[in-house]
Coordinates of C-alpha atoms (C1' of nucleotides) in Angstrom, one line a residue:
Chain A
X23 CA 166.3 41.8 81.3
X24 CA 165.5 38.1 80.9
X25 CA 162.7 37.0 78.8
X26 CA 161.3 35.2 81.8
X27 CA 160.6 38.4 83.5
X28 CA 158.5 39.5 80.6
X29 CA 156.7 36.3 79.8
X30 CA 156.6 34.8 83.3
X31 CA 155.7 31.1 83.4
X32 CA 152.0 30.7 83.4
X33 CA 150.6 30.7 86.9
X34 CA 147.3 29.2 85.8
X35 CA 146.5 26.0 84.0
X36 CA 143.7 25.3 81.6
X37 CA 141.3 24.5 84.4
X38 CA 141.5 27.9 85.9
X39 CA 142.1 30.4 83.1
X40 CA 140.7 28.9 80.0
X41 CA 142.6 27.2 77.2
X42 CA 146.4 27.4 77.5
X43 CA 146.8 28.7 73.9
X44 CA 144.5 31.6 74.6
X45 CA 146.4 32.5 77.8
X46 CA 149.6 32.4 75.8
X47 CA 148.0 34.5 73.0
X48 CA 146.9 37.1 75.5
X49 CA 150.4 37.3 77.0
X50 CA 152.0 37.7 73.6
X51 CA 149.3 40.3 72.7
X52 CA 150.1 42.3 75.8
X53 CA 153.8 42.3 75.0
X54 CA 153.1 43.5 71.5
X55 CA 150.7 46.2 72.7
X56 CA 153.3 47.3 75.2
X57 CA 156.0 47.6 72.5
X58 CA 158.1 44.9 74.0
X59 CA 157.8 43.1 70.6
X60 CA 158.1 46.0 68.2
X61 CA 156.1 46.2 65.0
X62 CA 158.3 44.8 62.2
X63 CA 160.4 42.6 64.5
X64 CA 160.3 38.8 64.8
X65 CA 158.7 37.0 67.7
X66 CA 160.8 34.3 69.4
X67 CA 160.7 31.1 67.5
X68 CA 158.0 28.6 68.1
X69 CA 160.5 26.3 69.7
X70 CA 161.7 29.1 72.0
X71 CA 158.2 30.0 73.0
X72 CA 157.2 26.4 73.7
X73 CA 160.3 26.0 75.9
X74 CA 159.6 29.3 77.6
X75 CA 155.9 28.7 78.3
X76 CA 156.5 25.0 79.1
X77 CA 154.0 23.8 76.5
X78 CA 154.1 21.9 73.3
X79 CA 154.9 23.5 70.1
X80 CA 151.5 22.7 68.8
X81 CA 150.0 24.8 71.6
X82 CA 152.2 27.7 70.8
X83 CA 151.2 27.4 67.2
X84 CA 147.5 27.6 68.2
X85 CA 148.3 30.8 70.1
X86 CA 150.1 32.2 67.1
X87 CA 147.3 31.2 64.7
X88 CA 144.9 33.1 67.0
X89 CA 147.0 36.3 66.7
X90 CA 147.4 35.8 62.9
X91 CA 143.7 35.7 62.6
X92 CA 143.6 39.1 64.3
X93 CA 146.3 40.2 61.8
X94 CA 148.6 41.2 64.6
X95 CA 151.4 38.9 63.3
X96 CA 152.3 37.0 60.2
X97 CA 154.4 33.9 59.7
X98 CA 156.7 32.9 56.9
X99 CA 158.4 29.6 56.4
X100 CA 162.1 29.8 56.9
X101 CA 162.0 33.4 58.3
X102 CA 160.0 33.6 61.4
X103 CA 156.9 35.3 62.9
X104 CA 156.7 39.0 62.3
X105 CA 154.8 41.5 64.3
X106 CA 152.5 43.4 61.9
X107 CA 150.5 45.7 64.2
X108 CA 150.7 46.9 67.7
X109 CA 147.0 47.1 68.2
X110 CA 144.3 44.8 66.9
X111 CA 141.8 47.6 67.5
X112 CA 143.2 49.6 64.7
X113 CA 142.5 47.1 62.0
X114 CA 138.9 45.8 62.1
X115 CA 139.9 43.7 59.3
X116 CA 137.1 41.1 59.3
X117 CA 133.8 41.7 57.8
X118 CA 131.0 39.2 58.0
X119 CA 128.1 40.3 55.9
X120 CA 129.6 43.0 53.8
X121 CA 128.9 41.5 50.4
X122 CA 126.5 38.8 51.2
X123 CA 123.9 40.7 49.3
X124 CA 126.2 40.5 46.3
X125 CA 124.8 37.0 45.8
X126 CA 121.7 37.5 47.9
X127 CA 119.7 40.1 46.3
X128 CA 120.5 38.8 42.9
X129 CA 118.5 35.8 43.8
X130 CA 115.4 37.8 44.9
X131 CA 115.5 40.1 42.0
X132 CA 115.6 39.7 38.2
X133 CA 117.9 41.6 36.0
X134 CA 116.3 42.6 32.7
X135 CA 118.7 43.3 29.9
X136 CA 117.4 46.1 27.8
X137 CA 120.5 46.8 25.8
X138 CA 123.6 44.9 24.7
X139 CA 126.4 46.3 22.6
X140 CA 130.1 46.2 22.1
X141 CA 132.2 49.0 23.4
X142 CA 135.8 49.9 22.7
X143 CA 137.7 50.6 25.9
X144 CA 139.3 54.0 26.3
X145 CA 140.2 56.6 28.9
X146 CA 138.8 56.1 32.3
X147 CA 137.0 52.9 31.6
X148 CA 140.2 51.3 30.3
X149 CA 142.1 52.5 33.3
X150 CA 139.5 51.2 35.8
X151 CA 139.6 47.8 34.2
X152 CA 143.4 47.8 33.8
X153 CA 143.1 46.9 30.1
X154 CA 144.7 48.5 27.1
X155 CA 142.6 51.1 25.2
X156 CA 141.2 49.7 22.0
X157 CA 140.1 46.3 23.4
X158 CA 136.5 45.6 22.7
X159 CA 134.2 44.6 25.6
X160 CA 130.5 44.0 25.9
X161 CA 128.1 46.3 27.7
X162 CA 124.8 45.1 29.1
X163 CA 122.4 47.5 30.8
X164 CA 118.9 47.3 32.2
X165 CA 116.8 47.5 35.4
X166 CA 116.9 45.0 38.2
X167 CA 113.3 44.4 39.4
X168 CA 111.8 43.1 42.7
X169 CA 109.0 40.7 42.2
X170 CA 105.6 42.4 42.5
X171 CA 107.0 45.9 42.3
X172 CA 106.7 48.4 39.5
X173 CA 109.7 50.7 39.9
X174 CA 113.2 49.2 39.4
X175 CA 115.3 48.2 42.4
X176 CA 118.3 49.6 40.5
X177 CA 119.7 50.2 37.1
X178 CA 122.7 48.2 36.3
X179 CA 125.4 48.6 33.6
X180 CA 127.8 45.7 33.2
X181 CA 131.0 45.6 31.2
X182 CA 132.2 42.1 30.2
X183 CA 135.4 40.8 28.6
X184 CA 133.9 39.6 25.3
X185 CA 136.2 36.6 25.2
X186 CA 134.6 35.3 28.4
X187 CA 131.1 36.4 27.7
X188 CA 130.1 33.1 26.0
X189 CA 126.4 33.0 25.6
X190 CA 125.8 35.5 28.3
X191 CA 125.0 38.1 25.7
X192 CA 122.1 36.1 24.3
X193 CA 120.1 36.1 27.5
X194 CA 117.4 38.6 28.2
X195 CA 117.0 38.2 32.0
X196 CA 119.0 36.9 34.9
X197 CA 118.1 35.7 38.3
X198 CA 121.6 34.6 39.2
X199 CA 124.6 36.9 39.2
X200 CA 126.2 37.2 35.8
X201 CA 129.7 36.8 37.3
X202 CA 128.6 33.4 38.7
X203 CA 127.5 32.2 35.3
X204 CA 130.8 33.4 33.7
X205 CA 132.7 31.6 36.4
X206 CA 131.0 28.3 35.5
X207 CA 131.1 28.7 31.7
X208 CA 134.6 30.0 31.4
X209 CA 135.9 27.8 34.3
X210 CA 137.5 30.7 36.2
X211 CA 137.3 31.8 39.8
X212 CA 136.7 35.3 41.0
X213 CA 139.2 35.9 43.8
X214 CA 138.2 39.3 45.0
X215 CA 135.8 42.1 44.3
X216 CA 136.9 45.8 44.4
X217 CA 134.0 47.8 45.4
X218 CA 133.4 51.5 45.4
X219 CA 130.3 53.4 46.6
X220 CA 129.5 56.9 45.8
X221 CA 126.5 59.3 46.0
X222 CA 124.9 60.8 42.9
X223 CA 122.2 63.1 42.0
X224 CA 119.9 61.7 39.3
X225 CA 120.0 63.3 35.9
X226 CA 117.0 63.2 33.6
X227 CA 117.9 59.9 31.9
X228 CA 118.6 57.9 35.0
X229 CA 115.7 59.5 36.8
X230 CA 113.4 58.2 34.1
X231 CA 114.9 54.8 34.2
X232 CA 114.4 54.5 37.9
X233 CA 111.1 56.2 37.9
X234 CA 112.3 58.8 40.4
X235 CA 112.4 62.6 40.2
X236 CA 115.4 64.2 38.6
X237 CA 117.5 65.8 41.3
X238 CA 116.9 63.1 43.9
X239 CA 119.7 61.1 45.4
X240 CA 121.0 57.7 44.4
X241 CA 123.7 55.3 45.5
X242 CA 126.2 54.2 42.9
X243 CA 127.9 50.9 43.6
X244 CA 130.8 49.9 41.2
X245 CA 132.3 46.4 41.4
X246 CA 135.3 45.1 39.7
X247 CA 135.5 41.3 39.6
X248 CA 139.1 40.1 39.8
X249 CA 140.5 36.6 39.0
X250 CA 143.9 35.2 39.7
X251 CA 146.7 37.4 38.5
X252 CA 144.8 40.5 39.2
X253 CA 142.9 40.4 35.9
X254 CA 139.6 42.2 35.8
X255 CA 136.9 40.2 34.0
X256 CA 133.8 42.3 34.7
X257 CA 132.8 45.7 35.9
X258 CA 129.2 46.3 37.2
X259 CA 127.8 49.7 38.0
X260 CA 124.5 49.8 39.9
X261 CA 122.5 52.9 40.5
X262 CA 120.1 52.6 43.4
X263 CA 117.4 55.1 44.3
X264 CA 118.3 56.4 47.8
X265 CA 114.8 55.9 49.1
X266 CA 114.8 52.2 48.3
X267 CA 118.3 51.1 49.2
X268 CA 120.9 51.4 51.9
X269 CA 124.2 49.5 51.9
X270 CA 124.4 47.7 55.2
X271 CA 127.3 45.7 56.7
X272 CA 128.5 44.4 60.0
X273 CA 132.2 44.5 60.7
X274 CA 133.5 42.3 63.4
X275 CA 136.7 42.5 65.3
X276 CA 139.1 39.6 65.5
X277 CA 138.3 36.3 64.0
X278 CA 136.4 35.1 67.0
X279 CA 133.4 34.1 64.9
X280 CA 135.1 30.9 63.6
Chain B
X20 CA 126.5 2.9 48.6
X21 CA 129.5 2.7 50.9
X22 CA 131.2 5.9 52.0
X23 CA 134.4 4.5 50.6
X24 CA 133.0 4.9 47.1
X25 CA 132.4 8.5 47.8
X26 CA 135.5 9.5 49.6
X27 CA 137.9 7.0 48.0
X28 CA 141.2 6.6 49.8
X29 CA 143.6 9.3 48.8
X30 CA 145.7 8.1 45.8
X31 CA 148.2 10.9 46.3
X32 CA 150.4 11.8 49.2
X33 CA 151.7 15.1 50.4
X34 CA 154.6 15.0 48.0
X35 CA 152.4 14.8 44.9
X36 CA 149.3 16.8 45.6
X37 CA 150.2 19.3 48.3
X38 CA 149.3 19.1 52.0
X39 CA 147.1 16.1 53.0
X40 CA 144.7 18.4 54.9
X41 CA 144.0 20.4 51.8
X42 CA 143.4 17.4 49.7
X43 CA 141.0 16.2 52.3
X44 CA 139.3 19.6 52.5
X45 CA 138.9 19.7 48.7
X46 CA 137.4 16.2 48.8
X47 CA 134.9 17.2 51.5
X48 CA 134.1 20.4 49.6
X49 CA 133.3 18.5 46.5
X50 CA 131.0 16.2 48.4
X51 CA 129.3 19.3 49.9
X52 CA 129.0 21.0 46.5
X53 CA 127.5 17.9 45.0
X54 CA 124.9 17.6 47.7
X55 CA 126.2 14.3 49.0
X56 CA 126.6 16.1 52.4
X57 CA 123.4 18.2 52.5
X58 CA 123.2 21.7 54.0
X59 CA 122.0 21.3 57.6
X60 CA 123.2 17.7 58.0
X61 CA 126.2 16.6 60.0
X62 CA 129.5 15.5 58.5
X63 CA 131.0 12.2 59.6
X64 CA 132.7 12.6 62.9
X65 CA 136.4 13.5 63.0
X66 CA 137.2 10.0 64.2
X67 CA 135.3 8.5 61.3
X68 CA 136.9 10.8 58.8
X69 CA 140.4 10.1 60.1
X70 CA 139.7 6.3 59.9
X71 CA 138.3 6.7 56.4
X72 CA 141.1 8.9 55.0
X73 CA 143.8 7.0 56.9
X74 CA 145.2 10.1 58.5
X75 CA 145.4 11.4 62.0
X76 CA 142.6 13.2 63.6
X77 CA 144.7 16.3 63.8
X78 CA 145.0 16.3 60.0
X79 CA 141.2 15.9 59.6
X80 CA 140.8 18.8 62.0
X81 CA 143.0 21.0 59.9
X82 CA 140.9 20.2 56.9
X83 CA 137.8 21.0 58.8
X84 CA 139.3 24.3 60.0
X85 CA 139.9 25.2 56.5
X86 CA 136.3 24.7 55.5
X87 CA 135.2 26.5 58.6
X88 CA 137.2 29.5 57.6
X89 CA 135.3 29.5 54.3
X90 CA 132.1 29.3 56.3
X91 CA 131.1 26.1 54.6
X92 CA 130.7 24.2 57.8
X93 CA 130.5 24.9 61.5
X94 CA 131.4 22.7 64.5
X95 CA 129.9 22.5 67.9
X96 CA 131.2 20.6 70.9
X97 CA 129.2 17.5 71.7
X98 CA 127.1 17.8 68.6
X99 CA 129.1 17.5 65.4
X100 CA 130.2 19.3 62.3
X101 CA 127.3 20.8 60.4
X102 CA 127.2 21.8 56.7
X103 CA 126.3 25.4 56.5
X104 CA 126.4 26.2 52.8
X105 CA 126.7 24.2 49.6
X106 CA 128.8 26.8 47.9
X107 CA 131.6 28.9 49.2
X108 CA 131.2 31.2 46.2
X109 CA 127.9 32.5 47.5
X110 CA 129.4 33.9 50.7
X111 CA 132.3 36.2 50.0
X112 CA 132.4 36.6 53.7
X113 CA 135.8 38.1 54.3
X114 CA 136.7 41.6 53.8
X115 CA 140.2 42.9 54.0
X116 CA 140.2 46.6 53.9
X117 CA 136.5 47.5 54.4
X118 CA 136.8 49.6 57.5
X119 CA 140.5 50.2 57.7
X120 CA 139.7 53.8 57.1
X121 CA 137.5 53.7 60.2
X122 CA 140.8 54.2 62.1
X123 CA 142.9 55.4 59.2
X124 CA 141.3 58.6 58.1
X125 CA 140.7 59.6 61.6
X126 CA 144.5 59.9 62.0
X127 CA 145.0 62.1 59.0
X128 CA 142.1 64.4 59.8
X129 CA 141.0 66.4 62.8
X130 CA 137.5 66.4 64.1
X131 CA 136.5 69.8 65.4
X132 CA 133.6 69.8 67.9
X133 CA 131.4 72.8 67.3
X134 CA 128.5 71.7 69.5
X135 CA 128.0 69.5 72.5
X136 CA 124.6 69.0 74.1
X137 CA 122.6 66.4 75.9
X138 CA 119.7 64.8 74.0
X139 CA 116.9 62.7 75.3
X140 CA 116.4 59.6 73.2
X141 CA 113.1 59.1 71.5
X142 CA 111.6 57.5 68.4
X143 CA 113.8 56.4 65.7
X144 CA 117.1 57.3 67.4
X145 CA 116.1 55.3 70.5
X146 CA 115.2 52.4 68.2
X147 CA 118.4 52.6 66.3
X148 CA 120.4 52.5 69.5
X149 CA 118.3 49.8 71.0
X150 CA 117.8 51.9 74.2
X151 CA 114.7 52.9 76.1
X152 CA 113.2 56.3 75.2
X153 CA 113.9 58.9 77.8
X154 CA 117.5 58.0 78.3
X155 CA 119.8 61.0 78.1
X156 CA 122.8 60.8 75.7
X157 CA 125.4 63.3 74.5
X158 CA 125.5 64.7 71.0
X159 CA 128.7 66.1 69.5
X160 CA 128.8 67.6 66.1
X161 CA 131.3 69.4 63.9
X162 CA 133.4 69.2 60.8
X163 CA 136.3 66.8 60.1
X164 CA 139.1 68.7 58.4
X165 CA 142.0 67.6 56.3
X166 CA 145.2 69.4 57.0
X167 CA 145.8 72.3 54.6
X168 CA 142.3 72.3 53.2
X169 CA 139.6 74.7 53.7
X170 CA 136.4 72.8 53.0
X171 CA 135.5 70.1 55.5
X172 CA 136.1 66.5 54.7
X173 CA 132.8 65.6 56.3
X174 CA 130.3 66.7 58.9
X175 CA 130.0 64.3 61.8
X176 CA 127.3 63.9 64.4
X177 CA 128.1 61.6 67.3
X178 CA 125.8 60.3 69.9
X179 CA 127.4 58.9 73.1
X180 CA 126.1 57.1 76.1
X181 CA 126.6 59.8 78.7
X182 CA 127.7 57.4 81.4
X183 CA 130.6 56.3 79.2
X184 CA 131.5 59.7 77.9
X185 CA 133.9 60.6 80.7
X186 CA 135.8 63.7 79.8
X187 CA 135.2 63.2 76.1
X188 CA 132.7 66.1 76.2
X189 CA 135.3 68.6 77.4
X190 CA 137.6 68.3 74.3
X191 CA 137.3 70.6 71.4
X192 CA 139.1 68.5 68.7
X193 CA 140.1 64.9 68.1
X194 CA 142.8 63.4 66.0
X195 CA 142.0 59.8 67.2
X196 CA 138.6 58.2 66.9
X197 CA 136.3 59.0 69.7
X198 CA 135.3 55.3 70.2
X199 CA 139.0 54.4 70.8
X200 CA 139.3 57.0 73.5
X201 CA 136.1 55.7 75.2
X202 CA 137.4 52.1 74.9
X203 CA 140.4 53.1 76.9
X204 CA 138.8 55.4 79.5
X205 CA 135.8 53.2 80.2
X206 CA 137.7 49.9 79.8
X207 CA 135.3 48.4 77.3
X208 CA 135.9 46.8 74.0
X209 CA 134.0 47.4 70.8
X210 CA 133.2 44.0 69.3
X211 CA 131.5 45.0 66.1
X212 CA 130.4 48.0 64.0
X213 CA 127.1 48.1 62.2
X214 CA 127.5 50.3 59.3
X215 CA 124.9 51.7 56.9
X216 CA 125.6 53.8 53.8
X217 CA 123.0 56.0 52.1
X218 CA 122.9 58.7 49.5
X219 CA 121.5 62.1 50.3
X220 CA 120.9 65.4 48.6
X221 CA 122.3 68.3 50.6
X222 CA 119.8 70.7 52.2
X223 CA 120.7 74.3 52.9
X224 CA 122.1 73.7 56.4
X225 CA 124.3 70.8 55.5
X226 CA 125.4 72.4 52.3
X227 CA 126.6 75.4 54.2
X228 CA 128.4 73.3 56.7
X229 CA 130.2 71.4 53.9
X230 CA 130.7 74.5 51.7
X231 CA 128.9 72.8 48.8
X232 CA 125.9 73.8 46.8
X233 CA 122.5 72.9 48.1
X234 CA 121.1 70.1 46.0
X235 CA 124.4 68.4 45.4
X236 CA 125.0 64.8 46.5
X237 CA 126.5 63.5 49.7
X238 CA 127.3 60.1 51.2
X239 CA 125.9 59.4 54.7
X240 CA 127.7 56.8 56.7
X241 CA 126.1 55.7 60.0
X242 CA 128.0 53.5 62.4
X243 CA 126.8 51.9 65.6
X244 CA 129.6 50.7 67.9
X245 CA 128.6 47.6 69.7
X246 CA 130.2 46.0 72.8
X247 CA 129.7 42.6 74.3
X248 CA 126.1 41.7 74.9
X249 CA 125.0 43.7 71.9
X250 CA 125.0 47.0 73.7
X251 CA 125.4 50.0 71.5
X252 CA 127.7 52.6 73.1
X253 CA 128.0 55.1 70.2
X254 CA 126.4 56.2 67.0
X255 CA 128.2 58.3 64.5
X256 CA 126.7 59.8 61.4
X257 CA 129.1 61.3 58.8
X258 CA 128.0 63.3 55.8
X259 CA 130.6 63.4 53.0
X260 CA 130.4 65.6 49.9
X261 CA 130.2 63.2 47.0
X262 CA 132.9 65.0 45.1
X263 CA 135.4 64.4 47.9
X264 CA 134.7 60.9 49.0
X265 CA 134.0 57.4 47.8
X266 CA 133.7 54.4 50.0
X267 CA 136.1 51.8 48.8
X268 CA 136.6 48.3 49.9
X269 CA 138.2 45.0 48.7
X270 CA 136.3 41.8 49.4
X271 CA 138.3 38.6 49.2
X272 CA 137.0 35.1 48.8
X273 CA 137.8 32.4 51.3
X274 CA 140.2 32.8 54.2
X275 CA 143.3 32.2 52.1
X276 CA 144.9 35.3 53.3
X277 CA 145.9 34.0 56.7
Chain C
dG24 C1' 127.2 6.6 80.1
dA25 C1' 128.4 7.2 75.3
dG26 C1' 129.9 10.1 71.9
dT27 C1' 131.1 14.6 70.1
dG28 C1' 134.4 18.3 69.2
dG29 C1' 138.2 21.1 72.0
dT30 C1' 142.7 20.9 73.9
dC31 C1' 147.2 19.1 74.6
dT32 C1' 151.6 16.3 74.3
dA33 C1' 156.1 14.6 72.4
dG34 C1' 157.8 13.3 69.1
dA35 C1' 158.9 13.4 63.5
dC36 C1' 160.0 14.9 58.7
dC37 C1' 159.5 18.5 55.2
dA38 C1' 160.2 22.9 52.3
dC39 C1' 162.1 27.0 52.5
dA40 C1' 165.4 30.9 53.6
dA41 C1' 169.8 32.5 55.1
dC42 C1' 174.5 32.0 55.7
Chain D
dT28 C1' 174.5 23.7 56.9
dT29 C1' 171.5 25.5 60.2
dG30 C1' 167.2 27.0 61.6
dT31 C1' 162.6 28.5 60.5
dG32 C1' 157.6 27.6 60.1
dG33 C1' 154.4 23.9 57.8
dT34 C1' 152.7 19.4 58.1
dC35 C1' 151.8 15.0 60.4
dT36 C1' 151.3 11.1 63.8
dA37 C1' 149.3 8.4 67.8
dG38 C1' 148.2 8.9 71.5
dA39 C1' 145.5 11.4 75.8
dC40 C1' 142.1 14.0 78.7
dC41 C1' 138.5 17.4 78.9
dA42 C1' 133.8 19.8 78.5
dC43 C1' 129.8 19.4 76.4
dT44 C1' 125.4 17.2 74.6
dC45 C1' 122.2 13.7 74.3
dC46 C1' 120.1 9.6 75.9

DNA sequence: GAGTGGTCTAGACCACAAC
DNA sequence: TTGTGGTCTAGACCACTCC
């Protein structure tokens, strides 16, 4: 079976069927979906594809970029272009608004630090942070308030690497996220955030802090802030009363939004 | 002040400081961060930038693409390139694993349909779906089970547009996601998923369904499946016992992963 | 009509991986 | 050494927006 029979020369030009690179991307996508290009195998080289489709290599590269953005394929210098998934539908890899509130709500609310004290890492906390037990970190906790409201928006507990804390520990309230301040002061850059959301029933202590009845529901959001090398610099745990907070996000398919 | 004084000609070439387009992107990013290019204003045209930096327009376009992937700028044909945000750090727009489990866990678990019946949309449900009250949809509900386990993984209630349901309503169990089946049968494509996560306290009915004590915590995940044109085709509400489920995601900065 | 970003070409050299 | 994808050039035409 010749490759021409599978990727027949394009019968349409840009004027008819949209941009060439999209037509080529769709053709490749169909051959991946059909199994003609198996997951794990390499696509034909860019040179072969440009010969085969009768277009420039740049146009083939644009088609490949499109499929890479959909996480259907990946490319590595000196190796080739590898098929990563048969079906873009299974991935849903791109999120648009997921953590926008990570920075957003921090600017509408004020975090009041009620308590600061050093803690020695051990057990689960040390494991979560990926740090040796015995290391001393700093723990800040307090309510986050919305302007003009009486009951807290959430109760936040933050663990900080003491060496990076700088003068964070001296402040009593924050309108900007703590991790942003540490980024600037310590000249580091958070590369990713590992987030975990769980449901809780409020015990007496947390219920009092949030001014809600004990036994009512709350959403607990834990976030590990990770810099280059996989090092965790901060862990924040926020407890939100269920009647004041939902975690909302929009997940888009493909990378069509760019 | 001449623009040359702000974007001085590049003193380094590719050999020294990495790819030209990245050097240009970083220079533009600095000028955006400093406020030299204000949010809402237009960057110099691609032609001007290629003149100014002494590179080809294609190289400038690669730099611009890089910043677009970070959502710092956007481009519109016939208009120009607009500055969207001063700081990439505030966005965290890309998520990697957020909803992978959307397809993932559905393949490890089995949804058992215990109840199917038509429902007439009204009130909050009609509003959530963005459909007129009075329309008749289909409601499926039942437990999702993990192989070899006795207690349900979650209890799922799914609302379906009856016109798209096809023979979905006749099946009694699913190992693949329902929305994937509808996509194939109705030849539509889900473009985005709007997701909302909340904490609940289990009432008697749900507690019995999940084989958990009444008064314990649960995570409620609601998902609206949206096709082109913003039309909602499905709403799923899953109730997970808090002791068996956490919602985990990793959020990465920039678009460096492609 | 003038100017913008979007697409496309036909070359070229490079860094990297495999043999 | 050979071949891969990554980068880059100097052109070109197009669709779109605004005047």
